[in-house]
Coordinates of C-alpha atoms in Angstrom, one line a residue:
Chain A
M7 CA 88.3 108.7 111.2
T8 CA 90.8 107.2 109.3
D9 CA 93.6 108.2 111.5
L10 CA 95.7 105.2 112.7
P11 CA 95.5 103.9 116.4
D12 CA 98.5 104.9 118.4
R13 CA 99.1 101.4 119.1
S14 CA 97.2 98.4 118.8
Q15 CA 96.7 96.1 121.8
R16 CA 97.5 92.9 119.8
R17 CA 99.5 92.6 116.5
L18 CA 97.7 89.8 114.4
G19 CA 99.5 88.5 111.5
L20 CA 101.1 86.0 109.5
A21 CA 104.7 84.5 109.4
I22 CA 105.3 83.2 105.9
D23 CA 108.0 80.4 105.6
L24 CA 109.6 81.0 102.1
D25 CA 111.8 77.7 103.0
I26 CA 108.5 75.8 103.0
C27 CA 106.1 77.3 100.4
V28 CA 106.0 74.9 97.5
G29 CA 103.8 77.2 95.2
C30 CA 100.8 75.2 94.9
H31 CA 98.3 78.2 95.2
A32 CA 96.2 76.3 97.4
C33 CA 96.0 79.2 99.9
V34 CA 95.0 81.6 96.9
V35 CA 91.9 79.3 96.1
S36 CA 90.7 78.6 99.8
C37 CA 91.2 82.4 100.3
K38 CA 89.1 83.2 97.3
G39 CA 86.5 80.4 98.3
W40 CA 86.0 81.8 101.8
N41 CA 85.9 85.3 101.1
T42 CA 83.5 84.8 98.1
T43 CA 81.1 82.8 100.3
A44 CA 81.5 84.6 103.6
Y45 CA 81.2 88.2 104.7
G46 CA 81.0 91.1 102.2
A47 CA 80.8 91.5 98.7
P48 CA 81.9 88.4 96.7
L49 CA 85.3 88.4 94.8
S50 CA 84.2 88.6 91.2
D51 CA 85.7 87.2 88.0
S52 CA 85.5 89.1 84.7
D53 CA 85.4 87.1 81.7
P54 CA 86.4 83.7 83.6
Y55 CA 85.9 81.4 80.4
G56 CA 86.8 84.0 77.6
P57 CA 90.0 85.0 76.0
N58 CA 91.0 87.4 78.8
P59 CA 90.0 86.2 82.1
S60 CA 90.7 88.3 85.2
G61 CA 89.5 88.2 88.8
T62 CA 89.8 89.6 92.2
F63 CA 92.1 87.9 94.6
L64 CA 93.2 88.9 98.2
N65 CA 96.3 86.6 98.1
R66 CA 98.5 86.0 95.1
I67 CA 101.7 83.7 94.8
H68 CA 104.6 85.1 92.7
T69 CA 107.9 83.0 92.1
F70 CA 111.2 84.5 92.0
E71 CA 114.8 83.2 90.9
V72 CA 117.5 84.2 93.2
K73 CA 121.2 84.0 91.9
T74 CA 124.5 84.9 93.3
G75 CA 127.2 85.1 90.7
D76 CA 127.6 81.7 89.0
A77 CA 125.9 79.5 91.6
T78 CA 122.9 77.6 90.9
A79 CA 119.8 79.6 91.0
T80 CA 117.2 79.1 94.0
V81 CA 113.5 79.3 93.0
V82 CA 111.5 80.8 95.8
H83 CA 107.8 80.8 95.9
F84 CA 106.5 84.0 97.4
P85 CA 103.0 84.3 98.7
K86 CA 101.6 87.9 99.0
S87 CA 98.6 89.2 100.8
C88 CA 98.0 92.3 103.1
L89 CA 100.7 92.8 105.9
H90 CA 98.5 94.8 108.2
C91 CA 101.1 97.4 108.6
D92 CA 101.5 99.3 111.8
N93 CA 101.9 102.5 109.8
A94 CA 99.4 101.5 107.1
P95 CA 99.3 104.4 104.3
C96 CA 96.1 102.8 102.7
V97 CA 94.0 103.8 105.8
T98 CA 95.3 107.5 106.2
V99 CA 94.6 108.2 102.5
C100 CA 91.0 107.0 102.6
P101 CA 88.6 110.0 102.1
T102 CA 85.5 108.3 103.4
G103 CA 86.5 106.5 106.6
A104 CA 85.9 103.3 104.8
S105 CA 89.3 101.9 105.7
Y106 CA 90.6 101.5 109.2
K107 CA 93.0 99.8 111.6
R108 CA 91.4 98.3 114.3
A109 CA 92.9 99.2 117.9
E110 CA 92.3 95.7 119.6
D111 CA 94.1 93.7 117.0
G112 CA 95.7 95.7 114.6
I113 CA 93.6 94.1 111.5
V114 CA 93.4 96.3 108.7
L115 CA 89.7 96.4 107.3
V116 CA 87.3 98.0 104.5
N117 CA 83.9 99.0 105.6
E118 CA 82.2 98.0 101.9
D119 CA 79.1 100.0 102.9
H120 CA 81.0 103.3 103.1
C121 CA 83.7 102.8 100.4
I122 CA 83.3 105.0 97.3
G123 CA 85.8 102.9 95.1
C124 CA 88.2 105.8 94.5
G125 CA 91.0 103.3 94.6
L126 CA 93.4 105.8 96.2
C127 CA 94.2 103.1 99.1
A128 CA 95.5 100.7 96.3
W129 CA 97.6 103.3 95.0
A130 CA 99.1 104.1 98.5
C131 CA 99.9 100.4 99.0
P132 CA 103.2 99.6 98.1
Y133 CA 102.4 95.8 98.1
G134 CA 99.6 95.5 95.9
A135 CA 97.4 94.0 98.6
R136 CA 94.3 95.9 97.6
E137 CA 92.2 95.2 94.7
L138 CA 89.1 97.3 93.5
D139 CA 86.3 94.8 92.6
P140 CA 84.9 95.8 89.2
A141 CA 81.4 94.0 89.8
E142 CA 80.8 95.7 93.3
G143 CA 82.9 98.9 92.7
V144 CA 84.3 98.7 96.1
M145 CA 87.8 97.9 97.4
K146 CA 88.7 94.5 98.6
K147 CA 91.6 93.2 100.8
C148 CA 92.5 90.6 103.2
T149 CA 90.6 90.5 106.4
L150 CA 92.9 88.2 108.1
C151 CA 89.8 86.0 108.0
V152 CA 88.2 88.2 110.8
D153 CA 85.1 86.1 110.4
R154 CA 87.0 82.8 111.0
I155 CA 89.3 83.7 113.9
Y156 CA 86.9 85.0 116.3
N157 CA 84.0 82.6 115.0
E158 CA 82.8 80.4 117.9
N159 CA 80.4 78.5 115.4
L160 CA 83.6 76.8 113.9
P161 CA 85.6 74.2 115.5
E162 CA 88.6 75.4 117.4
E163 CA 91.0 74.1 114.8
D164 CA 89.3 76.1 112.0
R165 CA 89.7 79.6 113.9
E166 CA 92.6 80.7 111.7
P167 CA 92.8 82.5 108.4
A168 CA 91.7 80.2 105.5
C169 CA 95.0 80.4 103.8
V170 CA 96.8 79.1 107.1
R171 CA 94.4 76.3 107.5
T172 CA 94.5 75.0 104.2
C173 CA 98.2 75.4 103.4
P174 CA 99.5 71.7 102.8
A175 CA 103.1 72.4 103.6
N176 CA 102.6 74.4 106.5
A177 CA 104.2 77.5 105.1
R178 CA 101.9 80.0 106.6
H179 CA 101.5 80.6 110.3
F180 CA 99.1 83.0 112.3
G181 CA 99.5 84.5 115.5
D182 CA 100.1 87.6 117.6
F183 CA 103.1 89.5 117.1
S184 CA 102.8 91.6 120.2
D185 CA 103.4 88.4 122.4
P186 CA 107.3 87.8 122.4
G187 CA 106.3 84.0 123.5
S188 CA 104.0 83.5 120.6
A189 CA 104.9 80.8 118.2
V190 CA 105.0 83.4 115.1
S191 CA 107.2 85.7 117.3
R192 CA 109.6 82.9 118.2
M193 CA 109.7 81.8 114.5
S194 CA 110.5 85.2 113.2
R195 CA 113.2 85.6 115.8
D196 CA 114.8 82.3 115.1
R197 CA 115.0 82.6 111.4
G198 CA 115.5 86.4 111.2
G199 CA 112.1 87.3 109.8
V200 CA 112.1 90.2 107.2
D201 CA 110.0 93.2 106.4
L202 CA 109.1 93.7 102.8
M203 CA 110.2 97.3 101.4
P204 CA 111.2 98.6 104.9
E205 CA 112.3 101.8 103.1
Q206 CA 108.6 102.7 102.5
G207 CA 108.3 103.1 106.3
T208 CA 104.9 101.1 106.5
L209 CA 106.1 98.9 109.6
P210 CA 104.4 95.8 108.3
V211 CA 103.2 93.2 110.9
N212 CA 103.6 90.0 108.7
K213 CA 107.1 88.7 108.4
Y214 CA 108.7 86.6 105.7
L215 CA 111.1 83.7 107.0
P216 CA 114.0 83.7 104.5
P217 CA 115.1 80.3 103.0
R218 CA 117.7 78.5 105.1
P219 CA 121.1 78.5 103.9
R220 CA 121.8 75.8 101.3
T221 CA 124.8 74.5 99.4
D222 CA 125.1 73.7 95.7
A223 CA 125.2 70.1 97.0
D224 CA 121.8 70.4 98.6
V225 CA 120.5 71.8 95.4
G226 CA 122.0 68.9 93.2
A227 CA 120.4 66.2 95.8
D228 CA 117.1 68.0 95.4
T229 CA 116.9 68.2 91.5
G230 CA 119.3 65.7 90.0
Y231 CA 121.2 68.7 88.4
G232 CA 124.0 70.1 90.4
G233 CA 126.6 72.6 89.3
P234 CA 128.2 73.3 85.9
D235 CA 129.2 69.7 85.3
N236 CA 125.7 68.3 85.7
L237 CA 123.6 70.4 83.6
P238 CA 120.3 69.4 81.7
P239 CA 120.9 68.3 78.1
A240 CA 121.0 71.3 75.7
G241 CA 117.8 72.2 74.2
S242 CA 115.8 70.3 76.6
I243 CA 114.1 73.3 78.2
D244 CA 113.1 75.4 75.2
V245 CA 110.9 73.4 73.2
L246 CA 108.1 75.8 74.0
A247 CA 110.2 78.8 73.9
P248 CA 109.0 80.1 70.5
F249 CA 105.4 80.0 71.9
L250 CA 106.4 82.3 74.8
E251 CA 107.5 85.2 72.7
P252 CA 105.9 88.5 74.0
V253 CA 102.9 89.5 72.0
A254 CA 103.2 92.9 70.6
E255 CA 101.2 95.6 72.3
T256 CA 100.1 97.7 69.2
P257 CA 97.3 99.8 69.8
S258 CA 94.5 100.2 67.4
G259 CA 91.8 102.8 66.8
I260 CA 92.4 106.4 67.7
L261 CA 95.5 105.4 70.0
G262 CA 96.8 103.5 67.0
W263 CA 96.5 106.7 64.9
I264 CA 98.4 108.6 67.5
D265 CA 101.0 106.0 67.9
R266 CA 101.8 106.0 64.2
T267 CA 101.6 109.7 64.0
L268 CA 104.1 110.3 66.8
T269 CA 106.3 107.6 65.4
R270 CA 106.3 109.7 62.0
L271 CA 107.2 113.0 63.6
Chain B
M21 CA 100.1 104.4 86.5
H22 CA 97.0 104.0 84.5
P23 CA 96.2 107.5 82.8
A24 CA 92.6 107.4 83.3
P25 CA 90.6 110.1 81.1
S26 CA 88.3 111.1 83.7
I27 CA 91.2 112.1 86.2
I28 CA 93.1 113.7 83.5
L29 CA 90.3 116.0 82.5
F30 CA 89.3 116.5 86.1
T31 CA 92.6 117.7 87.2
V32 CA 93.1 120.0 84.0
V33 CA 89.7 121.5 83.8
S34 CA 89.0 122.1 87.4
G35 CA 92.6 123.5 87.5
L36 CA 91.8 126.1 84.8
G37 CA 88.5 126.8 86.5
F38 CA 90.1 127.6 89.8
G39 CA 92.9 129.4 87.9
L40 CA 90.1 131.7 86.4
L41 CA 88.2 132.3 89.6
F42 CA 91.5 133.2 91.5
F43 CA 92.1 136.1 88.9
L44 CA 88.4 137.1 88.9
C45 CA 88.2 137.4 92.6
L46 CA 91.5 139.6 92.8
G47 CA 89.7 141.9 90.2
F48 CA 91.6 140.8 87.1
P49 CA 89.9 141.6 84.8
A50 CA 87.9 144.1 86.7
V51 CA 84.3 143.0 85.9
S52 CA 80.7 144.0 87.1
G53 CA 77.2 143.3 86.4
W54 CA 76.1 141.0 83.3
T55 CA 80.0 140.8 82.2
A56 CA 80.8 139.4 85.7
F57 CA 78.2 137.1 85.5
V58 CA 79.3 135.7 82.2
W59 CA 83.0 135.6 83.4
F60 CA 82.0 133.7 86.6
F61 CA 79.8 131.5 84.9
A62 CA 82.6 130.4 82.5
A63 CA 85.0 129.8 85.4
Y64 CA 82.1 127.9 87.5
A65 CA 81.5 125.6 84.3
L66 CA 85.2 124.5 84.4
A67 CA 85.7 124.2 87.9
V68 CA 82.4 122.4 88.7
G69 CA 82.5 120.5 85.4
G70 CA 85.9 119.3 86.2
L71 CA 84.9 118.3 89.8
A72 CA 81.8 116.4 88.5
L73 CA 84.3 114.5 86.1
S74 CA 86.1 113.1 89.1
A75 CA 83.1 111.2 90.1
F76 CA 83.3 109.1 86.8
H77 CA 86.2 107.1 88.1
L78 CA 84.5 106.3 91.4
G79 CA 83.2 102.5 92.0
Q80 CA 80.4 104.1 94.0
P81 CA 79.6 107.4 92.9
R82 CA 76.3 107.6 94.8
R83 CA 78.5 107.6 98.1
A84 CA 80.6 110.4 97.0
L85 CA 79.3 112.7 99.9
R86 CA 81.3 110.5 102.5
A87 CA 84.5 111.9 100.9
F88 CA 83.7 115.1 102.9
T89 CA 84.4 113.4 106.1
Q90 CA 88.3 112.5 106.5
W91 CA 89.9 115.9 106.1
R92 CA 92.1 115.4 109.0
S93 CA 94.1 112.7 107.3
S94 CA 93.3 112.5 103.6
W95 CA 94.2 114.8 100.9
L96 CA 91.4 113.6 98.8
S97 CA 88.9 114.5 101.7
R98 CA 90.6 117.9 102.1
E99 CA 90.4 118.8 98.5
A100 CA 86.6 117.9 98.6
V101 CA 86.0 120.2 101.6
L102 CA 88.1 122.9 100.3
S103 CA 86.6 122.8 96.7
V104 CA 83.2 123.5 98.0
A105 CA 84.3 125.9 100.5
T106 CA 86.1 127.9 97.6
L107 CA 83.0 127.7 95.3
C108 CA 81.0 129.2 98.2
L109 CA 83.4 132.0 98.9
C110 CA 83.8 132.6 95.2
G111 CA 79.9 132.7 94.7
L112 CA 79.6 135.5 97.3
Q113 CA 82.1 137.6 95.6
A114 CA 80.5 137.0 92.3
L115 CA 77.0 138.1 93.8
L116 CA 78.7 141.2 94.9
L117 CA 80.2 142.0 91.5
I118 CA 77.1 141.3 89.8
F119 CA 74.4 142.9 91.9
R120 CA 76.6 145.7 93.6
A121 CA 79.1 146.4 90.8
D122 CA 81.9 146.1 93.6
G123 CA 83.5 143.0 95.2
H124 CA 84.9 143.1 98.7
P125 CA 88.7 143.0 98.8
L126 CA 89.2 140.9 101.7
L127 CA 86.7 138.3 100.6
G128 CA 88.2 138.3 97.3
G129 CA 91.8 137.8 98.6
L130 CA 90.5 134.9 100.9
A131 CA 88.5 133.3 97.8
A132 CA 91.7 133.6 95.7
L133 CA 93.8 131.7 98.6
F134 CA 91.2 129.1 98.7
C135 CA 91.4 128.6 94.8
L136 CA 95.1 128.1 95.1
G137 CA 94.4 125.8 98.3
S138 CA 91.9 123.5 96.4
V139 CA 94.5 122.9 93.5
F140 CA 97.3 122.3 96.1
C141 CA 95.2 119.6 97.7
T142 CA 94.4 118.0 94.4
S143 CA 98.3 118.0 93.8
M144 CA 99.1 116.6 97.1
I145 CA 97.0 113.5 96.8
Y146 CA 99.5 112.6 94.2
A147 CA 102.6 114.2 95.9
S148 CA 101.9 112.6 99.1
L149 CA 102.2 108.9 97.7
R150 CA 105.5 107.3 98.7
T151 CA 104.7 104.5 96.5
V152 CA 105.0 106.6 93.3
P153 CA 108.5 108.1 93.6
R154 CA 108.1 110.3 90.3
W155 CA 105.2 112.3 92.1
N156 CA 106.5 112.2 95.9
H157 CA 108.5 115.7 95.9
P158 CA 107.6 119.3 96.4
V159 CA 107.8 120.3 92.5
T160 CA 104.6 118.2 92.1
P161 CA 102.2 120.7 93.8
L162 CA 104.4 123.7 92.2
V163 CA 103.5 122.4 88.6
F164 CA 99.6 121.9 89.4
C165 CA 99.5 125.3 91.0
L166 CA 101.6 127.1 88.2
T167 CA 99.6 125.4 85.4
S168 CA 96.2 126.3 87.0
L169 CA 97.4 130.1 87.7
G170 CA 99.0 130.2 84.1
G171 CA 95.9 129.0 82.4
G172 CA 93.7 131.3 84.5
A173 CA 95.9 134.2 83.8
I174 CA 96.0 133.6 80.1
M175 CA 92.0 133.5 80.0
T176 CA 92.2 137.0 81.8
G177 CA 93.9 138.1 78.7
V178 CA 96.5 140.3 80.7
P179 CA 99.8 139.4 79.3
V180 CA 101.5 141.2 82.3
L181 CA 100.1 138.4 84.7
A182 CA 100.3 135.4 82.1
T183 CA 104.1 135.7 80.9
P184 CA 105.8 135.7 84.1
L185 CA 103.5 132.7 85.2
L186 CA 104.3 130.8 82.1
I187 CA 107.9 131.2 82.5
L188 CA 107.9 129.9 86.1
L189 CA 105.8 127.1 84.8
T190 CA 108.3 126.1 82.3
A191 CA 110.8 126.0 84.9
A192 CA 108.9 124.0 87.4
Q193 CA 107.8 121.4 84.5
L194 CA 111.2 121.0 83.4
G195 CA 112.3 120.6 87.0
A196 CA 109.6 118.0 87.6
W197 CA 110.8 115.9 84.6
W198 CA 114.5 116.3 85.8
I199 CA 113.6 115.1 89.3
G200 CA 111.0 112.6 88.3
D201 CA 113.4 110.8 85.9
R202 CA 115.7 110.1 88.9
R203 CA 113.2 109.7 91.7
F204 CA 112.7 106.0 91.5
A205 CA 116.3 104.9 91.8
D206 CA 116.7 107.6 94.7
A207 CA 113.8 106.0 96.5
G208 CA 115.8 102.9 97.0
S209 CA 113.2 100.5 96.2
T210 CA 114.2 97.4 94.2
V211 CA 113.1 93.9 93.7
E212 CA 115.6 93.0 96.3
T213 CA 113.9 95.0 99.0
A214 CA 110.5 94.2 97.9
T215 CA 111.3 90.4 98.5
G216 CA 113.9 90.7 101.1
L217 CA 115.5 87.7 99.3
A218 CA 118.9 89.1 98.3
A219 CA 119.9 90.1 102.0
A220 CA 118.5 86.8 103.3
L221 CA 120.6 84.8 100.9
V222 CA 123.9 86.7 100.7
G223 CA 126.7 84.4 102.3
T224 CA 124.5 81.3 102.9
R225 CA 126.3 79.4 100.0
T226 CA 129.4 77.5 100.6
T227 CA 130.8 77.6 97.0
A228 CA 130.7 80.0 94.0
T229 CA 129.3 83.1 95.7
A230 CA 131.3 85.6 93.9
G231 CA 129.2 88.3 92.4
A232 CA 126.0 90.2 93.8
T233 CA 122.8 88.4 94.5
R234 CA 120.2 89.2 92.0
V235 CA 116.4 88.5 92.2
R236 CA 114.0 88.3 89.3
L237 CA 110.6 87.2 88.6
L238 CA 110.3 83.8 87.3
E239 CA 106.6 83.3 87.4
P240 CA 104.0 85.9 87.8
P241 CA 101.1 85.1 90.0
H242 CA 98.6 85.1 87.1
T243 CA 99.0 84.6 83.4
G244 CA 96.5 87.4 82.2
E245 CA 96.1 91.0 83.8
S246 CA 94.6 92.0 87.0
Y247 CA 93.5 95.2 88.6
L248 CA 96.9 95.8 89.9
T249 CA 98.7 95.4 86.5
R250 CA 96.0 97.4 84.7
E251 CA 96.0 100.1 87.3
M252 CA 99.7 100.3 88.5
V253 CA 101.9 98.9 86.0
F254 CA 100.9 100.8 82.8
I255 CA 103.7 100.8 80.5
V256 CA 102.1 101.4 77.1
G257 CA 103.0 104.6 75.4
R258 CA 106.1 105.6 77.1
R259 CA 108.2 105.3 74.0
H260 CA 106.9 108.6 72.9
A261 CA 107.6 110.4 76.1
T262 CA 110.2 112.7 74.7
K263 CA 108.2 113.9 71.7
L264 CA 105.2 114.2 74.1
R265 CA 107.2 116.3 76.4
I266 CA 108.2 118.7 73.8
L267 CA 104.7 118.8 72.3
S268 CA 103.3 119.4 75.8
L269 CA 105.8 122.5 76.4
V270 CA 105.1 123.9 72.9
C271 CA 101.2 123.9 73.6
L272 CA 101.4 124.7 77.4
V273 CA 103.6 127.8 77.3
I274 CA 105.5 128.6 73.9
L275 CA 102.2 129.0 71.8
P276 CA 100.4 131.1 74.4
L277 CA 103.5 133.2 75.0
C278 CA 103.8 133.9 71.3
L279 CA 100.0 134.7 71.1
L280 CA 99.9 136.9 73.9
A281 CA 103.0 138.9 72.4
L282 CA 100.9 139.9 69.3
P283 CA 100.1 143.5 69.1
A284 CA 96.3 142.4 68.8
A285 CA 94.2 141.5 72.0
G286 CA 90.7 140.3 72.4
P287 CA 89.1 137.0 72.3
E288 CA 90.7 136.1 68.8
V289 CA 93.9 135.8 70.8
T290 CA 92.8 134.6 74.1
I291 CA 90.8 131.7 72.8
P292 CA 93.4 129.9 70.7
A293 CA 96.0 130.7 73.6
V294 CA 93.9 129.1 76.1
A295 CA 92.9 126.1 73.8
A296 CA 96.8 125.5 73.1
H297 CA 97.4 125.7 77.0
A298 CA 94.8 123.3 77.7
V299 CA 95.9 120.8 75.1
G300 CA 99.4 121.1 76.5
A301 CA 98.2 120.8 80.1
I302 CA 96.3 117.5 79.0
V303 CA 99.5 116.0 77.3
S304 CA 101.5 117.0 80.4
R305 CA 99.0 115.4 82.8
W306 CA 98.5 112.3 80.5
L307 CA 102.7 112.0 80.9
F308 CA 102.3 112.6 84.7
F309 CA 100.4 109.3 84.9
A310 CA 101.8 107.4 82.1
E311 CA 105.4 107.9 83.1
A312 CA 104.7 107.3 86.7
E313 CA 106.0 103.9 87.9
H314 CA 104.4 102.3 91.0
V315 CA 106.8 100.1 93.4
V316 CA 104.2 97.1 93.1
G317 CA 105.5 96.8 89.7
L318 CA 108.6 95.5 91.3
Y319 CA 106.7 92.2 92.2
Y320 CA 105.7 92.0 88.5
G321 CA 109.1 92.5 86.9
R322 CA 108.0 95.4 85.1
R323 CA 107.2 99.1 85.9

């Protein structure tokens, strides 16, 4: 049944340090690599060398700009994968029982042999952690590398999720959040780890460690540009700007006809 | 949200079918024998045809039977179970009307209740999603149920039934749009709560901290589209929303009301009224999806 367990014995998850992530996308690549070649349906690509490449990924890196008033903006790279929520809305909406949260360690998984590919769980997830694979027609999501972390055929140091193992900056940490003495619990306590979209009531396990306090002087030391007196030369950043104009989304065919008719009304 | 034609047609057509079955089981119009067969056949064609359409958006339709198992937690599963139960109950009533020329009033009442329950479950699939604030309120099931009942009442050709239902539907539809337009802001999800960054960085600077902390997307995670942006960040076509709302209300209620007010009666009035209502319902349902904004869009700087 897709009811959630009352309480999972352990709460395995990730602590992601936004102060350290450099946005290199190595975790994205290693995640795709492991999860394509290991258990379950591979993560397919559509039109990989054509004009509209697209693919299934379980981990993606966004980059945000944070700006207060006139202060220099801070750039934050933001990895996002399944947060293995305690109150996972994706599990309870599943009509087939393919989605489930494990009582023993809290990992949220999909049984791909039972999934009908209705996509409702992806709609129920506020974080965009689930993607329907167009080639297999089943839902794919982060497994917290369940086939690595308990895998006795791997050397001890490899028994952690592929994204954590590969991160060259050590921005991703794997551990048990139900143990207050674990490294991830301590990190989250010390750094004020935050939940994403707490108002959605999902009670995520994964914690994001916010960037540490920084002054404009630090930013200047990092970049060579600091404050309003030391801006980059005018015009130096928008050489390519004309090429970045949004492409008009004008529909064609029957939709185009409907569009033109409605515009004329 | 991406307005998938299979889902729009499924909800509209099966809704019409269950709406007609609702009234047939209650004895409007009072039919028996071959007439009952034709009426029930039409209603079944709509209800079953609509349900079959829903399989077209599945990635693995061969496993669709598994969707009957999780009725304890999932509205989609409840809908599947209740729809089949409804079709069985209505079938019994149809057999009684066709072969014994008289239905059982208790059975008819129960079957009608199940028809309404099926449509309610369909609507709750959407209304229960906190991630799509525009759908996440009690007026959503009201609009679905009234659209279904209104359509069924028009098909029975009894203006006394259809007129009040269509007036109620107008109120519910206007209410759903009014609430829906404010719902995303009320839900309180912003790019700041989605990333947790504004709260974290407030007060960490020693200079020039005047003003609110704003977060904006600098680089998306991928240059092209993905399943997420195709499915949940559908923004094409919203610019005609107002015109389409007017068009849908005209077709959904105003045209059928005018046609039913004519002194003439019979199929020459009912068929155009039903056709207009169906077009209105399809436009309204298209807007239901196309205007709905999923909170995941906050991570993509567009919703």
